[in-house]
mmCIF file with all atom_site columns, C-alpha atoms in Angstrom:
data_model
loop_
_atom_site.group_PDB
_atom_site.id
_atom_site.type_symbol
_atom_site.label_atom_id
_atom_site.label_alt_id
_atom_site.label_comp_id
_atom_site.label_asym_id
_atom_site.label_entity_id
_atom_site.label_seq_id
_atom_site.pdbx_PDB_ins_code
_atom_site.Cartn_x
_atom_site.Cartn_y
_atom_site.Cartn_z
_atom_site.occupancy
_atom_site.B_iso_or_equiv
_atom_site.pdbx_formal_charge
_atom_site.auth_seq_id
_atom_site.auth_comp_id
_atom_site.auth_asym_id
_atom_site.auth_atom_id
_atom_site.pdbx_PDB_model_num
ATOM 1   C CA . MET I 1 1   ? -3.485 183.991 2.155   1.00 62.00 ? 136 MET I CA 1
ATOM 2   C CA . PRO I 1 2   ? -6.110 185.046 -0.399  1.00 78.00 ? 137 PRO I CA 1
ATOM 3   C CA . LEU I 1 3   ? -9.152 182.908 -0.924  1.00 79.00 ? 138 LEU I CA 1
ATOM 4   C CA . GLU I 1 4   ? -8.187 181.781 -4.440  1.00 82.00 ? 139 GLU I CA 1
ATOM 5   C CA . GLN I 1 5   ? -4.846 180.472 -3.282  1.00 84.00 ? 140 GLN I CA 1
ATOM 6   C CA . PHE I 1 6   ? -6.455 178.753 -0.312  1.00 83.00 ? 141 PHE I CA 1
ATOM 7   C CA . SER I 1 7   ? -9.046 177.026 -2.474  1.00 85.00 ? 142 SER I CA 1
ATOM 8   C CA . ALA I 1 8   ? -6.302 175.920 -4.911  1.00 85.00 ? 143 ALA I CA 1
ATOM 9   C CA . HIS I 1 9   ? -4.312 174.617 -1.961  1.00 85.00 ? 144 HIS I CA 1
ATOM 10  C CA . LEU I 1 10  ? -7.338 172.698 -0.656  1.00 82.00 ? 145 LEU I CA 1
ATOM 11  C CA . SER I 1 11  ? -8.105 171.124 -4.012  1.00 81.00 ? 146 SER I CA 1
ATOM 12  C CA . HIS I 1 12  ? -4.444 170.166 -4.375  1.00 79.00 ? 147 HIS I CA 1
ATOM 13  C CA . ALA I 1 13  ? -4.392 168.569 -0.889  1.00 78.00 ? 148 ALA I CA 1
ATOM 14  C CA . GLN I 1 14  ? -7.622 166.691 -1.628  1.00 77.00 ? 149 GLN I CA 1
ATOM 15  C CA . ASP I 1 15  ? -6.036 165.252 -4.766  1.00 71.00 ? 150 ASP I CA 1
ATOM 16  C CA . TYR I 1 16  ? -3.200 163.837 -2.693  1.00 70.00 ? 151 TYR I CA 1
ATOM 17  C CA . LEU I 1 17  ? -5.473 162.477 0.001   1.00 73.00 ? 152 LEU I CA 1
ATOM 18  C CA . SER I 1 18  ? -7.905 160.826 -2.392  1.00 67.00 ? 153 SER I CA 1
ATOM 19  C CA . ASP I 1 19  ? -7.691 157.159 -3.430  1.00 66.00 ? 154 ASP I CA 1
ATOM 20  C CA . ASN I 1 20  ? -7.535 158.051 -7.124  1.00 68.00 ? 155 ASN I CA 1
ATOM 21  C CA . LEU I 1 21  ? -3.940 159.183 -6.851  1.00 68.00 ? 156 LEU I CA 1
ATOM 22  C CA . LYS I 1 22  ? -1.501 156.823 -8.650  1.00 71.00 ? 157 LYS I CA 1
ATOM 23  C CA . PRO I 1 23  ? 2.183  156.534 -7.667  1.00 69.00 ? 158 PRO I CA 1
ATOM 24  C CA . MET I 1 24  ? 4.695  158.191 -9.947  1.00 77.00 ? 159 MET I CA 1
ATOM 25  C CA . VAL I 1 25  ? 7.316  155.419 -9.471  1.00 83.00 ? 160 VAL I CA 1
ATOM 26  C CA . ASP I 1 26  ? 6.887  152.120 -11.303 1.00 83.00 ? 161 ASP I CA 1
ATOM 27  C CA . ASN I 1 27  ? 7.312  149.382 -8.674  1.00 84.00 ? 162 ASN I CA 1
ATOM 28  C CA . LYS I 1 28  ? 6.518  146.461 -10.978 1.00 87.00 ? 163 LYS I CA 1
ATOM 29  C CA . ALA I 1 29  ? 9.113  143.766 -11.708 1.00 88.00 ? 164 ALA I CA 1
ATOM 30  C CA . PRO I 1 30  ? 10.889 144.177 -15.029 1.00 88.00 ? 165 PRO I CA 1
ATOM 31  C CA . ARG I 1 31  ? 9.602  142.256 -18.010 1.00 89.00 ? 166 ARG I CA 1
ATOM 32  C CA . VAL I 1 32  ? 11.105 138.824 -18.493 1.00 87.00 ? 167 VAL I CA 1
ATOM 33  C CA . PHE I 1 33  ? 11.934 137.917 -22.049 1.00 87.00 ? 168 PHE I CA 1
ATOM 34  C CA . LEU I 1 34  ? 11.747 134.292 -23.100 1.00 85.00 ? 169 LEU I CA 1
ATOM 35  C CA . HIS I 1 35  ? 15.032 134.334 -25.023 1.00 83.00 ? 170 HIS I CA 1
ATOM 36  C CA . CYS I 1 36  ? 16.845 135.345 -21.822 1.00 83.00 ? 171 CYS I CA 1
ATOM 37  C CA . LEU I 1 37  ? 15.458 132.439 -19.814 1.00 85.00 ? 172 LEU I CA 1
ATOM 38  C CA . VAL I 1 38  ? 15.677 129.643 -22.375 1.00 88.00 ? 173 VAL I CA 1
ATOM 39  C CA . LYS I 1 39  ? 19.183 128.956 -23.602 1.00 89.00 ? 174 LYS I CA 1
ATOM 40  C CA . THR I 1 40  ? 18.498 127.275 -26.913 1.00 90.00 ? 175 THR I CA 1
ATOM 41  C CA . LYS I 1 41  ? 22.147 126.697 -27.871 1.00 93.00 ? 176 LYS I CA 1
ATOM 42  C CA . LYS I 1 42  ? 22.823 124.892 -24.596 1.00 93.00 ? 177 LYS I CA 1
ATOM 43  C CA . ILE I 1 43  ? 19.735 122.722 -25.073 1.00 93.00 ? 178 ILE I CA 1
ATOM 44  C CA . GLN I 1 44  ? 20.780 121.949 -28.657 1.00 95.00 ? 179 GLN I CA 1
ATOM 45  C CA . LEU I 1 45  ? 24.301 120.925 -27.568 1.00 96.00 ? 180 LEU I CA 1
ATOM 46  C CA . GLU I 1 46  ? 22.894 118.698 -24.815 1.00 96.00 ? 181 GLU I CA 1
ATOM 47  C CA . GLN I 1 47  ? 20.546 117.022 -27.258 1.00 96.00 ? 182 GLN I CA 1
ATOM 48  C CA . GLU I 1 48  ? 23.385 116.388 -29.716 1.00 97.00 ? 183 GLU I CA 1
ATOM 49  C CA . ARG I 1 49  ? 25.487 114.949 -26.872 1.00 97.00 ? 184 ARG I CA 1
ATOM 50  C CA . PHE I 1 50  ? 22.664 112.631 -25.791 1.00 97.00 ? 185 PHE I CA 1
ATOM 51  C CA . ILE I 1 51  ? 22.139 111.504 -29.393 1.00 97.00 ? 186 ILE I CA 1
ATOM 52  C CA . GLU I 1 52  ? 25.864 110.674 -29.665 1.00 97.00 ? 187 GLU I CA 1
ATOM 53  C CA . ILE I 1 53  ? 25.767 108.754 -26.373 1.00 97.00 ? 188 ILE I CA 1
ATOM 54  C CA . GLU I 1 54  ? 22.714 106.788 -27.507 1.00 97.00 ? 189 GLU I CA 1
ATOM 55  C CA . ARG I 1 55  ? 24.419 105.957 -30.815 1.00 97.00 ? 190 ARG I CA 1
ATOM 56  C CA . ASN I 1 56  ? 27.554 104.716 -29.004 1.00 96.00 ? 191 ASN I CA 1
ATOM 57  C CA . ASN I 1 57  ? 25.401 102.672 -26.622 1.00 96.00 ? 192 ASN I CA 1
ATOM 58  C CA . ARG I 1 58  ? 23.587 101.014 -29.524 1.00 96.00 ? 193 ARG I CA 1
ATOM 59  C CA . LEU I 1 59  ? 26.912 100.137 -31.178 1.00 95.00 ? 194 LEU I CA 1
ATOM 60  C CA . LEU I 1 60  ? 28.243 98.722  -27.923 1.00 95.00 ? 195 LEU I CA 1
ATOM 61  C CA . VAL I 1 61  ? 25.121 96.629  -27.349 1.00 95.00 ? 196 VAL I CA 1
ATOM 62  C CA . SER I 1 62  ? 25.305 95.268  -30.888 1.00 93.00 ? 197 SER I CA 1
ATOM 63  C CA . LYS I 1 63  ? 28.983 94.331  -30.436 1.00 89.00 ? 198 LYS I CA 1
ATOM 64  C CA . ILE I 1 64  ? 28.249 92.625  -27.113 1.00 88.00 ? 199 ILE I CA 1
ATOM 65  C CA . SER I 1 65  ? 25.288 90.715  -28.537 1.00 89.00 ? 200 SER I CA 1
ATOM 66  C CA . HIS I 1 66  ? 27.381 89.655  -31.544 1.00 86.00 ? 201 HIS I CA 1
ATOM 67  C CA . THR I 1 67  ? 30.157 88.407  -29.228 1.00 83.00 ? 202 THR I CA 1
ATOM 68  C CA . MET I 1 68  ? 27.667 86.566  -27.017 1.00 83.00 ? 203 MET I CA 1
ATOM 69  C CA . ALA I 1 69  ? 26.007 84.964  -30.061 1.00 84.00 ? 204 ALA I CA 1
ATOM 70  C CA . LYS I 1 70  ? 29.390 83.642  -31.257 1.00 81.00 ? 205 LYS I CA 1
ATOM 71  C CA . GLY I 1 71  ? 30.043 82.099  -27.863 1.00 76.00 ? 206 GLY I CA 1
ATOM 72  C CA . GLY I 1 72  ? 32.409 84.762  -26.545 1.00 68.00 ? 207 GLY I CA 1
ATOM 73  C CA . HIS I 1 73  ? 36.162 84.879  -26.746 1.00 64.00 ? 208 HIS I CA 1
ATOM 74  C CA . ASN I 1 74  ? 38.719 83.478  -24.338 1.00 65.00 ? 209 ASN I CA 1
ATOM 75  C CA . TRP I 1 75  ? 41.291 86.234  -23.972 1.00 62.00 ? 210 TRP I CA 1
ATOM 76  C CA . ASN I 1 76  ? 43.626 84.024  -21.917 1.00 67.00 ? 211 ASN I CA 1
ATOM 77  C CA . GLU I 1 77  ? 44.329 81.854  -24.928 1.00 66.00 ? 212 GLU I CA 1
ATOM 78  C CA . TYR I 1 78  ? 45.078 84.781  -27.199 1.00 66.00 ? 213 TYR I CA 1
ATOM 79  C CA . ARG I 1 79  ? 48.691 84.822  -28.321 1.00 68.00 ? 214 ARG I CA 1
ATOM 80  C CA . PRO I 1 80  ? 49.590 87.246  -31.077 1.00 68.00 ? 215 PRO I CA 1
ATOM 81  C CA . LYS I 1 81  ? 51.658 85.697  -33.841 1.00 71.00 ? 216 LYS I CA 1
ATOM 82  C CA . SER I 1 82  ? 55.059 87.123  -34.631 1.00 66.00 ? 217 SER I CA 1
ATOM 83  C CA . ARG I 1 83  ? 54.833 88.968  -37.909 1.00 72.00 ? 218 ARG I CA 1
ATOM 84  C CA . SER I 1 84  ? 58.440 90.033  -38.153 1.00 74.00 ? 219 SER I CA 1
ATOM 85  C CA . MET I 1 85  ? 60.675 88.411  -40.746 1.00 79.00 ? 220 MET I CA 1
ATOM 86  C CA . ASN I 1 86  ? 63.825 89.268  -38.746 1.00 85.00 ? 221 ASN I CA 1
ATOM 87  C CA . VAL I 1 87  ? 63.104 87.194  -35.656 1.00 84.00 ? 222 VAL I CA 1
ATOM 88  C CA . ASP I 1 88  ? 66.262 85.077  -36.034 1.00 87.00 ? 223 ASP I CA 1
ATOM 89  C CA . LEU I 1 89  ? 68.445 88.127  -36.625 1.00 89.00 ? 224 LEU I CA 1
ATOM 90  C CA . ARG I 1 90  ? 67.081 89.892  -33.546 1.00 90.00 ? 225 ARG I CA 1
ATOM 91  C CA . LYS I 1 91  ? 67.613 86.787  -31.387 1.00 92.00 ? 226 LYS I CA 1
ATOM 92  C CA . ARG I 1 92  ? 71.230 86.491  -32.565 1.00 94.00 ? 227 ARG I CA 1
ATOM 93  C CA . GLU I 1 93  ? 71.851 90.176  -31.798 1.00 95.00 ? 228 GLU I CA 1
ATOM 94  C CA . GLN I 1 94  ? 70.303 89.763  -28.346 1.00 95.00 ? 229 GLN I CA 1
ATOM 95  C CA . VAL I 1 95  ? 72.591 86.795  -27.568 1.00 96.00 ? 230 VAL I CA 1
ATOM 96  C CA . LYS I 1 96  ? 75.612 88.771  -28.803 1.00 97.00 ? 231 LYS I CA 1
ATOM 97  C CA . VAL I 1 97  ? 74.737 91.776  -26.623 1.00 97.00 ? 232 VAL I CA 1
ATOM 98  C CA . SER I 1 98  ? 74.171 89.620  -23.545 1.00 97.00 ? 233 SER I CA 1
ATOM 99  C CA . LEU I 1 99  ? 77.580 87.918  -24.036 1.00 97.00 ? 234 LEU I CA 1
ATOM 100 C CA . GLU I 1 100 ? 79.267 91.315  -24.349 1.00 97.00 ? 235 GLU I CA 1
ATOM 101 C CA . ASN I 1 101 ? 77.524 92.457  -21.168 1.00 97.00 ? 236 ASN I CA 1
ATOM 102 C CA . GLN I 1 102 ? 78.793 89.390  -19.297 1.00 96.00 ? 237 GLN I CA 1
ATOM 103 C CA . VAL I 1 103 ? 82.378 90.084  -20.435 1.00 96.00 ? 238 VAL I CA 1
ATOM 104 C CA . ILE I 1 104 ? 82.122 93.715  -19.253 1.00 96.00 ? 239 ILE I CA 1
ATOM 105 C CA . LEU I 1 105 ? 80.670 92.582  -15.910 1.00 95.00 ? 240 LEU I CA 1
ATOM 106 C CA . LYS I 1 106 ? 83.595 90.176  -15.329 1.00 94.00 ? 241 LYS I CA 1
ATOM 107 C CA . ARG I 1 107 ? 86.118 92.927  -16.156 1.00 93.00 ? 242 ARG I CA 1
ATOM 108 C CA . ILE I 1 108 ? 84.428 95.289  -13.690 1.00 91.00 ? 243 ILE I CA 1
ATOM 109 C CA . GLN I 1 109 ? 84.368 92.651  -10.952 1.00 91.00 ? 244 GLN I CA 1
ATOM 110 C CA . ASN I 1 110 ? 88.049 91.750  -11.461 1.00 92.00 ? 245 ASN I CA 1
ATOM 111 C CA . THR I 1 111 ? 89.438 95.313  -11.334 1.00 89.00 ? 246 THR I CA 1
ATOM 112 C CA . LYS I 1 112 ? 90.654 96.801  -8.064  1.00 84.00 ? 247 LYS I CA 1
ATOM 113 C CA . SER I 1 113 ? 88.912 99.815  -6.702  1.00 82.00 ? 248 SER I CA 1
ATOM 114 C CA . ALA I 1 114 ? 90.701 103.143 -7.031  1.00 82.00 ? 249 ALA I CA 1
ATOM 115 C CA . TYR I 1 115 ? 88.857 104.355 -3.955  1.00 82.00 ? 250 TYR I CA 1
ATOM 116 C CA . ASP I 1 116 ? 90.871 103.868 -0.774  1.00 84.00 ? 251 ASP I CA 1
ATOM 117 C CA . HIS I 1 117 ? 88.768 104.851 2.210   1.00 85.00 ? 252 HIS I CA 1
ATOM 118 C CA . LYS I 1 118 ? 91.646 104.437 4.672   1.00 89.00 ? 253 LYS I CA 1
ATOM 119 C CA . LYS I 1 119 ? 93.819 106.926 2.778   1.00 90.00 ? 254 LYS I CA 1
ATOM 120 C CA . LEU I 1 120 ? 90.936 109.413 2.535   1.00 90.00 ? 255 LEU I CA 1
ATOM 121 C CA . LEU I 1 121 ? 90.289 109.115 6.265   1.00 92.00 ? 256 LEU I CA 1
ATOM 122 C CA . ASP I 1 122 ? 94.000 109.704 7.045   1.00 93.00 ? 257 ASP I CA 1
ATOM 123 C CA . ASP I 1 123 ? 94.030 112.798 4.801   1.00 93.00 ? 258 ASP I CA 1
ATOM 124 C CA . PHE I 1 124 ? 90.926 114.134 6.531   1.00 93.00 ? 259 PHE I CA 1
ATOM 125 C CA . LYS I 1 125 ? 92.456 113.646 9.986   1.00 93.00 ? 260 LYS I CA 1
ATOM 126 C CA . ALA I 1 126 ? 95.677 115.379 8.887   1.00 94.00 ? 261 ALA I CA 1
ATOM 127 C CA . SER I 1 127 ? 93.791 118.375 7.525   1.00 91.00 ? 262 SER I CA 1
ATOM 128 C CA . ARG I 1 128 ? 91.823 118.666 10.771  1.00 90.00 ? 263 ARG I CA 1
ATOM 129 C CA . ARG I 1 129 ? 95.089 118.546 12.726  1.00 89.00 ? 264 ARG I CA 1
ATOM 130 C CA . TYR I 1 130 ? 96.570 121.360 10.595  1.00 87.00 ? 265 TYR I CA 1
ATOM 131 C CA . ILE I 1 131 ? 93.467 123.483 11.114  1.00 85.00 ? 266 ILE I CA 1
ATOM 132 C CA . SER I 1 132 ? 93.540 122.995 14.891  1.00 83.00 ? 267 SER I CA 1
ATOM 133 C CA . GLN I 1 133 ? 97.276 123.878 15.017  1.00 81.00 ? 268 GLN I CA 1
ATOM 134 C CA . PHE I 1 134 ? 96.770 126.980 12.887  1.00 77.00 ? 269 PHE I CA 1
ATOM 135 C CA . SER I 1 135 ? 93.762 128.162 14.868  1.00 74.00 ? 270 SER I CA 1
ATOM 136 C CA . ARG I 1 136 ? 95.875 128.366 18.055  1.00 66.00 ? 271 ARG I CA 1
ATOM 137 C CA . TYR I 1 137 ? 97.765 131.336 16.608  1.00 62.00 ? 272 TYR I CA 1
ATOM 138 C CA . LEU I 1 138 ? 94.723 133.245 15.433  1.00 62.00 ? 273 LEU I CA 1
ATOM 139 C CA . HIS I 1 139 ? 93.832 136.264 17.533  1.00 56.00 ? 274 HIS I CA 1
ATOM 140 C CA . GLU I 1 140 ? 90.433 137.436 18.484  1.00 56.00 ? 275 GLU I CA 1
ATOM 141 C CA . PRO I 1 141 ? 89.305 140.343 16.303  1.00 54.00 ? 276 PRO I CA 1
ATOM 142 C CA . LYS I 1 142 ? 89.637 143.681 18.057  1.00 57.00 ? 277 LYS I CA 1
ATOM 143 C CA . THR I 1 143 ? 86.482 145.571 18.670  1.00 60.00 ? 278 THR I CA 1
ATOM 144 C CA . VAL I 1 144 ? 86.534 149.149 17.471  1.00 57.00 ? 279 VAL I CA 1
ATOM 145 C CA . LYS I 1 145 ? 84.711 151.634 19.644  1.00 63.00 ? 280 LYS I CA 1
ATOM 146 C CA . MET I 1 146 ? 82.730 154.192 17.744  1.00 59.00 ? 281 MET I CA 1
ATOM 147 C CA . PRO I 1 147 ? 82.292 157.683 19.241  1.00 60.00 ? 282 PRO I CA 1
ATOM 148 C CA . ALA I 1 148 ? 78.793 158.398 20.438  1.00 58.00 ? 283 ALA I CA 1
ATOM 149 C CA . LEU I 1 149 ? 76.736 160.421 18.016  1.00 56.00 ? 284 LEU I CA 1
ATOM 150 C CA . ASN I 1 150 ? 75.263 163.604 19.336  1.00 56.00 ? 285 ASN I CA 1
ATOM 151 C CA . LEU I 1 151 ? 71.821 163.663 17.852  1.00 54.00 ? 286 LEU I CA 1
ATOM 152 C CA . LEU I 1 152 ? 70.794 166.912 19.463  1.00 55.00 ? 287 LEU I CA 1
ATOM 153 C CA . LYS I 1 153 ? 73.173 169.048 17.427  1.00 56.00 ? 288 LYS I CA 1
ATOM 154 C CA . LEU I 1 154 ? 72.189 169.087 13.821  1.00 55.00 ? 289 LEU I CA 1
ATOM 155 C CA . PRO I 1 155 ? 74.557 170.522 11.219  1.00 57.00 ? 290 PRO I CA 1
ATOM 156 C CA . PRO I 1 156 ? 73.377 173.736 9.571   1.00 59.00 ? 291 PRO I CA 1
ATOM 157 C CA . HIS I 1 157 ? 71.941 173.457 6.104   1.00 53.00 ? 292 HIS I CA 1
#
């Protein structure tokens, strides 16, 4: 190796071994931007929600204090007044419908049932008897023997 190349090699090696050498790769954490960390829209929506809750709470407290100042209200004594003008008509129709229902109920109770469980049971027993008599004459199905396949001989293509 010629002297010039050797001296260049030495100076190059000294550069790498010295403390002045800076790394070529940036190992620092990436920059953090404030608009990525702080979610202003979310904060705004939360504040609006809290303002609405506070407003509703104030209204509720004012209603409660107003009720307490008046001496409260006994809800057990509250009976809404009938505002309909057709109360008598509706009562007459209700009585008429209930009378019609009673007449229908009496007719249903006085009619005989068309369902005869004894006859149905006799029919069922007769059908079972016919099936058992018919099944005596049925024969067992014959088994068909299939010839064994010869898998070693393949047909030519």
